[in-house]
Structure formats: C-alpha cells, structure tokens
GROMACS .gro file of C-alpha atoms in nm:
model
   88
    1UNK     CA    1  -2.004   4.729  19.638
    2UNK     CA    2  -2.143   5.039  19.467
    3UNK     CA    3  -2.409   5.282  19.600
    4UNK     CA    4  -2.648   5.128  19.347
    5UNK     CA    5  -2.587   4.779  19.493
    6UNK     CA    6  -2.655   4.908  19.844
    7UNK     CA    7  -2.973   5.074  19.720
    8UNK     CA    8  -3.086   4.745  19.560
    9UNK     CA    9  -3.015   4.569  19.893
   10UNK     CA   10  -3.221   4.832  20.073
   11UNK     CA   11  -3.510   4.789  19.832
   12UNK     CA   12  -3.494   4.409  19.883
   13UNK     CA   13  -3.517   4.461  20.259
   14UNK     CA   14  -3.824   4.685  20.218
   15UNK     CA   15  -3.981   4.425  19.990
   16UNK     CA   16  -3.917   4.153  20.251
   17UNK     CA   17  -3.986   4.344  20.576
   18UNK     CA   18  -4.204   4.633  20.471
   19UNK     CA   19  -3.952   4.889  20.592
   20UNK     CA   20  -3.583   4.946  20.660
   21UNK     CA   21  -3.425   5.148  20.938
   22UNK     CA   22  -3.132   5.379  20.874
   23UNK     CA   23  -2.941   5.209  21.160
   24UNK     CA   24  -2.973   4.877  20.980
   25UNK     CA   25  -2.825   5.025  20.663
   26UNK     CA   26  -2.538   5.179  20.865
   27UNK     CA   27  -2.474   4.845  21.036
   28UNK     CA   28  -2.476   4.665  20.698
   29UNK     CA   29  -2.224   4.912  20.552
   30UNK     CA   30  -1.995   4.883  20.855
   31UNK     CA   31  -2.007   4.500  20.844
   32UNK     CA   32  -1.933   4.497  20.472
   33UNK     CA   33  -1.641   4.741  20.527
   34UNK     CA   34  -1.800   5.013  20.314
   35UNK     CA   35  -1.794   5.291  20.570
   36UNK     CA   36  -1.687   5.520  20.287
   37UNK     CA   37  -2.054   5.517  20.180
   38UNK     CA   38  -2.153   5.668  20.516
   39UNK     CA   39  -2.129   6.026  20.639
   40UNK     CA   40  -2.135   6.190  20.979
   41UNK     CA   41  -2.435   6.407  21.074
   42UNK     CA   42  -2.433   6.719  21.288
   43UNK     CA   43  -2.471   6.511  21.603
   44UNK     CA   44  -2.164   6.302  21.520
   45UNK     CA   45  -2.357   5.990  21.426
   46UNK     CA   46  -2.290   5.783  21.112
   47UNK     CA   47  -2.570   5.805  20.858
   48UNK     CA   48  -2.629   5.682  20.505
   49UNK     CA   49  -2.426   5.888  20.258
   50UNK     CA   50  -2.561   6.097  19.971
   51UNK     CA   51  -2.454   5.859  19.695
   52UNK     CA   52  -2.653   5.570  19.848
   53UNK     CA   53  -2.951   5.796  19.921
   54UNK     CA   54  -2.953   5.917  19.559
   55UNK     CA   55  -2.938   5.567  19.421
   56UNK     CA   56  -3.216   5.453  19.655
   57UNK     CA   57  -3.432   5.750  19.565
   58UNK     CA   58  -3.386   5.672  19.195
   59UNK     CA   59  -3.514   5.316  19.256
   60UNK     CA   60  -3.804   5.414  19.482
   61UNK     CA   61  -3.906   5.775  19.410
   62UNK     CA   62  -4.279   5.704  19.382
   63UNK     CA   63  -4.305   5.398  19.607
   64UNK     CA   64  -4.113   5.455  19.929
   65UNK     CA   65  -4.126   5.735  20.189
   66UNK     CA   66  -3.894   5.844  20.470
   67UNK     CA   67  -4.033   5.856  20.824
   68UNK     CA   68  -3.802   6.109  20.988
   69UNK     CA   69  -3.891   6.077  21.359
   70UNK     CA   70  -3.816   5.702  21.365
   71UNK     CA   71  -3.553   5.721  21.085
   72UNK     CA   72  -3.680   5.453  20.847
   73UNK     CA   73  -3.812   5.403  20.497
   74UNK     CA   74  -4.143   5.229  20.422
   75UNK     CA   75  -4.383   5.171  20.140
   76UNK     CA   76  -4.593   5.473  20.041
   77UNK     CA   77  -4.963   5.442  20.134
   78UNK     CA   78  -5.268   5.633  20.005
   79UNK     CA   79  -5.272   5.854  20.313
   80UNK     CA   80  -4.919   5.988  20.253
   81UNK     CA   81  -4.885   6.342  20.134
   82UNK     CA   82  -4.687   6.417  19.814
   83UNK     CA   83  -4.311   6.417  19.853
   84UNK     CA   84  -4.054   6.186  20.004
   85UNK     CA   85  -4.123   6.249  20.376
   86UNK     CA   86  -4.405   6.085  20.570
   87UNK     CA   87  -4.545   6.145  20.916
   88UNK     CA   88  -4.546   5.790  21.046
   0.00000   0.00000   0.00000
C-alpha cells in the first residue's frame, strides 16, 4: 500500500462520512501493518506521516480542511478562511 493509496482511502472516508479523524487513519495504518507510513509527534504519539499527508493534500487541496483542535479533516465550507486549516 502506497501513500497515494492511503490518501485515496482517506478521501473515500471523507466522501462517505463527511470527515475523517487522524486517529482513524492511524488505526487503519496499524491494522494494515503499514506503520512505516506513520511518524511520532513531539508528545510521543503516532500520527500520519508526511508522505501520506502530501498525497492527501494533492488530492484535496481546494476541497478539504484540517481542524486542528479536534484533529480531523472535513469538507471545506464557504465560511472557511483561505488555507488548509479551519477553526471547527
């Protein structure tokens, strides 16, 4: 499974559910034995790695935003400010 395949899976989840949580992506990668696509953050937690994030951004640059406080991606709405990050 490549980063691009994971990104496509993530997009499919957003299409089906309206959003996808980082923890769900981490769980998916652990269950599919692709922990090499994860990285460890400053707090020692596993998070989605840069290769997957880059592939997902390429697929969703203008359509999906990251909600940092809750750690999930969702569809962009008219009220969102420019950029990848959203407030909620």
